[in-house]
Amino acid sequence: DIQSRRNEVYHLRYATAVDVATALQNFLTGTLSQVQRAGQLTALEIERDVVIVPEPITNKLLISATPRFFGDLVRLIIELDTQPPAPP
């Protein structure tokens, strides 16, 4: 059974692609450990369902995810890609 995937390129305006990809990977790793403890998913299932690759030269993220994760992933990216506050 092959799941459908969404593959997108997201251009970041404020945050750096490497930083956002690292934050998302850390978040997914932390979430994974919680979900595994609850016996809901295996590590392989999440790794297979979400792929995030930073492209630092153009400051873009390459995203491949199943519909189950795609919406939340894009929402998190939008939240992370905000203009930094002005210095005091």
Coordinates of N, CA and C in Angstrom, one line a residue:
D1 N 0.8 -1.2 0.0 CA 0.0 0.0 0.0 C 0.9 1.2 0.0
I2 N 0.9 2.0 -1.1 CA 1.7 3.2 -1.2 C 0.9 4.4 -0.8
Q3 N 1.3 5.1 0.1 CA 0.6 6.3 0.6 C 0.9 7.5 -0.4
S4 N -0.1 8.3 -0.6 CA 0.1 9.5 -1.4 C 1.0 10.5 -0.6
R5 N 1.7 11.3 -1.3 CA 2.6 12.3 -0.6 C 2.4 13.6 -1.2
R6 N 2.7 14.6 -0.5 CA 2.8 16.0 -1.0 C 4.2 16.4 -1.0
N7 N 4.7 16.9 -2.1 CA 6.1 17.4 -2.2 C 6.0 18.8 -2.5
E8 N 6.6 19.7 -1.7 CA 6.6 21.1 -1.9 C 7.9 21.7 -1.6
V9 N 8.1 22.9 -2.2 CA 9.3 23.7 -1.8 C 8.7 24.9 -1.2
Y10 N 9.2 25.2 0.0 CA 8.8 26.4 0.8 C 9.9 27.4 0.9
H11 N 9.7 28.6 0.4 CA 10.7 29.6 0.5 C 10.5 30.4 1.8
L12 N 11.6 30.4 2.6 CA 11.5 31.1 3.9 C 11.9 32.6 3.7
R13 N 11.2 33.4 4.3 CA 11.4 34.9 4.2 C 12.3 35.4 5.3
Y14 N 12.2 34.9 6.5 CA 13.0 35.5 7.6 C 13.9 34.5 8.2
A15 N 13.5 33.3 8.5 CA 14.4 32.3 9.1 C 15.3 31.6 8.1
T16 N 16.3 31.0 8.6 CA 17.2 30.3 7.7 C 16.7 28.9 7.6
A17 N 16.9 28.3 6.4 CA 16.4 27.0 6.1 C 17.0 25.9 7.0
V18 N 18.3 26.1 7.2 CA 19.0 25.1 8.1 C 18.5 25.1 9.5
D19 N 18.2 26.3 10.0 CA 17.7 26.5 11.4 C 16.3 25.9 11.5
V20 N 15.4 26.2 10.5 CA 14.1 25.7 10.6 C 14.1 24.2 10.4
A21 N 14.9 23.6 9.5 CA 14.9 22.2 9.3 C 15.4 21.5 10.6
T22 N 16.4 22.1 11.2 CA 16.9 21.5 12.5 C 15.8 21.5 13.6
A23 N 15.2 22.7 13.7 CA 14.1 22.8 14.7 C 13.0 21.8 14.5
L24 N 12.6 21.6 13.2 CA 11.5 20.6 12.9 C 12.0 19.2 13.1
Q25 N 13.2 18.9 12.8 CA 13.7 17.5 13.0 C 13.8 17.3 14.5
N26 N 14.2 18.2 15.3 CA 14.3 18.1 16.8 C 12.9 17.9 17.3
F27 N 11.9 18.7 16.8 CA 10.6 18.6 17.3 C 10.0 17.2 16.9
L28 N 10.2 16.7 15.7 CA 9.7 15.4 15.3 C 10.3 14.3 16.1
T29 N 11.6 14.4 16.4 CA 12.3 13.4 17.2 C 11.7 13.4 18.6
G30 N 11.5 14.6 19.2 CA 10.9 14.6 20.5 C 9.4 14.1 20.5
T31 N 8.7 14.4 19.5 CA 7.3 13.9 19.4 C 7.3 12.4 19.2
L32 N 8.3 12.0 18.4 CA 8.4 10.5 18.1 C 8.6 9.7 19.4
S33 N 9.4 10.2 20.3 CA 9.7 9.5 21.5 C 8.4 9.4 22.4
Q34 N 7.6 10.5 22.4 CA 6.4 10.5 23.1 C 5.4 9.5 22.5
V35 N 5.3 9.5 21.2 CA 4.3 8.7 20.5 C 4.7 7.2 20.6
Q36 N 6.0 6.9 20.6 CA 6.5 5.6 20.7 C 6.1 5.0 22.1
R37 N 6.3 5.9 23.1 CA 6.0 5.4 24.5 C 4.5 5.1 24.6
A38 N 3.7 5.8 23.8 CA 2.2 5.5 23.9 C 1.9 4.3 23.0
G39 N 2.9 3.8 22.2 CA 2.6 2.7 21.4 C 1.8 3.0 20.1
Q40 N 1.8 4.3 19.7 CA 1.0 4.6 18.6 C 1.7 4.5 17.2
L41 N 2.9 4.8 17.1 CA 3.7 4.7 15.9 C 5.1 4.2 16.1
T42 N 5.7 3.7 15.1 CA 7.1 3.3 15.2 C 8.0 4.4 14.6
A43 N 9.3 4.4 14.9 CA 10.2 5.4 14.3 C 10.2 5.3 12.8
L44 N 10.1 4.1 12.3 CA 10.1 4.0 10.8 C 8.9 4.6 10.2
E45 N 7.8 4.6 10.8 CA 6.6 5.2 10.3 C 6.7 6.7 10.1
I46 N 7.3 7.4 11.2 CA 7.4 8.8 11.1 C 8.5 9.2 10.1
E47 N 9.6 8.5 10.2 CA 10.7 8.8 9.2 C 10.3 8.6 7.8
R48 N 9.4 7.7 7.5 CA 8.9 7.4 6.2 C 7.9 8.5 5.8
D49 N 7.1 9.0 6.8 CA 6.1 9.9 6.5 C 6.5 11.4 6.3
V50 N 7.7 11.8 6.8 CA 8.1 13.2 6.8 C 9.6 13.2 6.4
V51 N 9.9 14.0 5.4 CA 11.2 14.3 4.9 C 11.4 15.8 4.8
I52 N 12.4 16.4 5.4 CA 12.6 17.8 5.4 C 14.1 18.0 5.0
V53 N 14.3 18.7 3.9 CA 15.7 19.0 3.5 C 15.9 20.5 3.3
P54 N 16.9 21.1 4.0 CA 17.1 22.5 3.8 C 18.0 22.7 2.5
E55 N 17.7 23.8 1.8 CA 18.5 24.2 0.7 C 19.0 25.6 1.0
P56 N 20.2 25.7 1.6 CA 20.7 26.9 2.2 C 21.0 28.1 1.2
I57 N 21.4 27.7 -0.1 CA 21.7 28.8 -1.0 C 20.5 29.6 -1.4
T58 N 19.4 29.0 -1.6 CA 18.1 29.7 -1.9 C 17.2 29.9 -0.7
N59 N 17.6 29.4 0.5 CA 16.9 29.5 1.7 C 15.5 28.9 1.6
K60 N 15.5 27.7 1.0 CA 14.2 27.0 0.8 C 14.2 25.7 1.6
L61 N 13.0 25.2 1.9 CA 12.9 23.8 2.4 C 12.2 22.9 1.4
L62 N 12.8 21.8 1.2 CA 12.1 20.7 0.4 C 11.4 19.8 1.4
I63 N 10.1 19.7 1.2 CA 9.2 19.0 2.1 C 8.5 17.9 1.3
S64 N 8.6 16.7 1.9 CA 7.8 15.6 1.4 C 7.2 14.9 2.6
A65 N 5.8 14.8 2.6 CA 5.1 14.3 3.7 C 3.8 13.7 3.3
T66 N 3.3 12.8 4.0 CA 2.0 12.2 3.8 C 1.0 13.2 4.3
P67 N -0.2 13.2 3.8 CA -1.3 14.1 4.2 C -1.5 14.2 5.7
R68 N -1.2 13.1 6.3 CA -1.4 13.0 7.8 C -0.5 14.0 8.5
F69 N 0.7 14.3 8.0 CA 1.6 15.2 8.6 C 1.8 16.5 7.9
F70 N 1.4 16.6 6.7 CA 1.7 17.8 5.9 C 1.2 19.1 6.4
G71 N -0.1 19.1 6.7 CA -0.7 20.3 7.2 C -0.1 20.9 8.5
D72 N 0.2 20.0 9.4 CA 0.8 20.5 10.7 C 2.2 20.9 10.4
L73 N 2.9 20.3 9.5 CA 4.3 20.6 9.2 C 4.4 22.0 8.6
V74 N 3.5 22.3 7.6 CA 3.5 23.7 7.0 C 3.1 24.7 8.0
R75 N 2.1 24.4 8.9 CA 1.7 25.3 10.0 C 2.9 25.7 10.9
L76 N 3.7 24.7 11.2 CA 4.9 24.9 12.1 C 5.9 25.8 11.3
I77 N 6.1 25.5 10.1 CA 7.0 26.3 9.3 C 6.6 27.8 9.2
I78 N 5.4 28.0 9.0 CA 4.8 29.4 9.0 C 5.1 30.1 10.3
E79 N 4.8 29.4 11.4 CA 5.0 29.9 12.7 C 6.5 30.2 13.0
L80 N 7.4 29.4 12.5 CA 8.9 29.6 12.7 C 9.4 30.7 11.8
D81 N 8.8 30.9 10.6 CA 9.3 31.9 9.7 C 8.7 33.3 9.8
T82 N 8.9 33.8 11.0 CA 8.3 35.2 11.3 C 9.4 36.2 11.4
Q83 N 9.1 37.4 11.2 CA 10.1 38.5 11.3 C 10.5 38.6 12.7
P84 N 11.8 38.7 12.9 CA 12.3 38.9 14.3 C 11.8 40.2 14.9
P85 N 11.7 40.3 16.2 CA 11.2 41.5 16.8 C 12.3 42.6 16.6
A86 N 11.8 43.8 16.6 CA 12.8 45.0 16.4 C 13.6 45.1 17.7
P87 N 14.8 45.5 17.6 CA 15.6 45.7 18.8 C 15.1 46.9 19.6
P88 N 15.2 46.8 20.9 CA 14.7 47.8 21.8 C 15.4 49.2 21.6

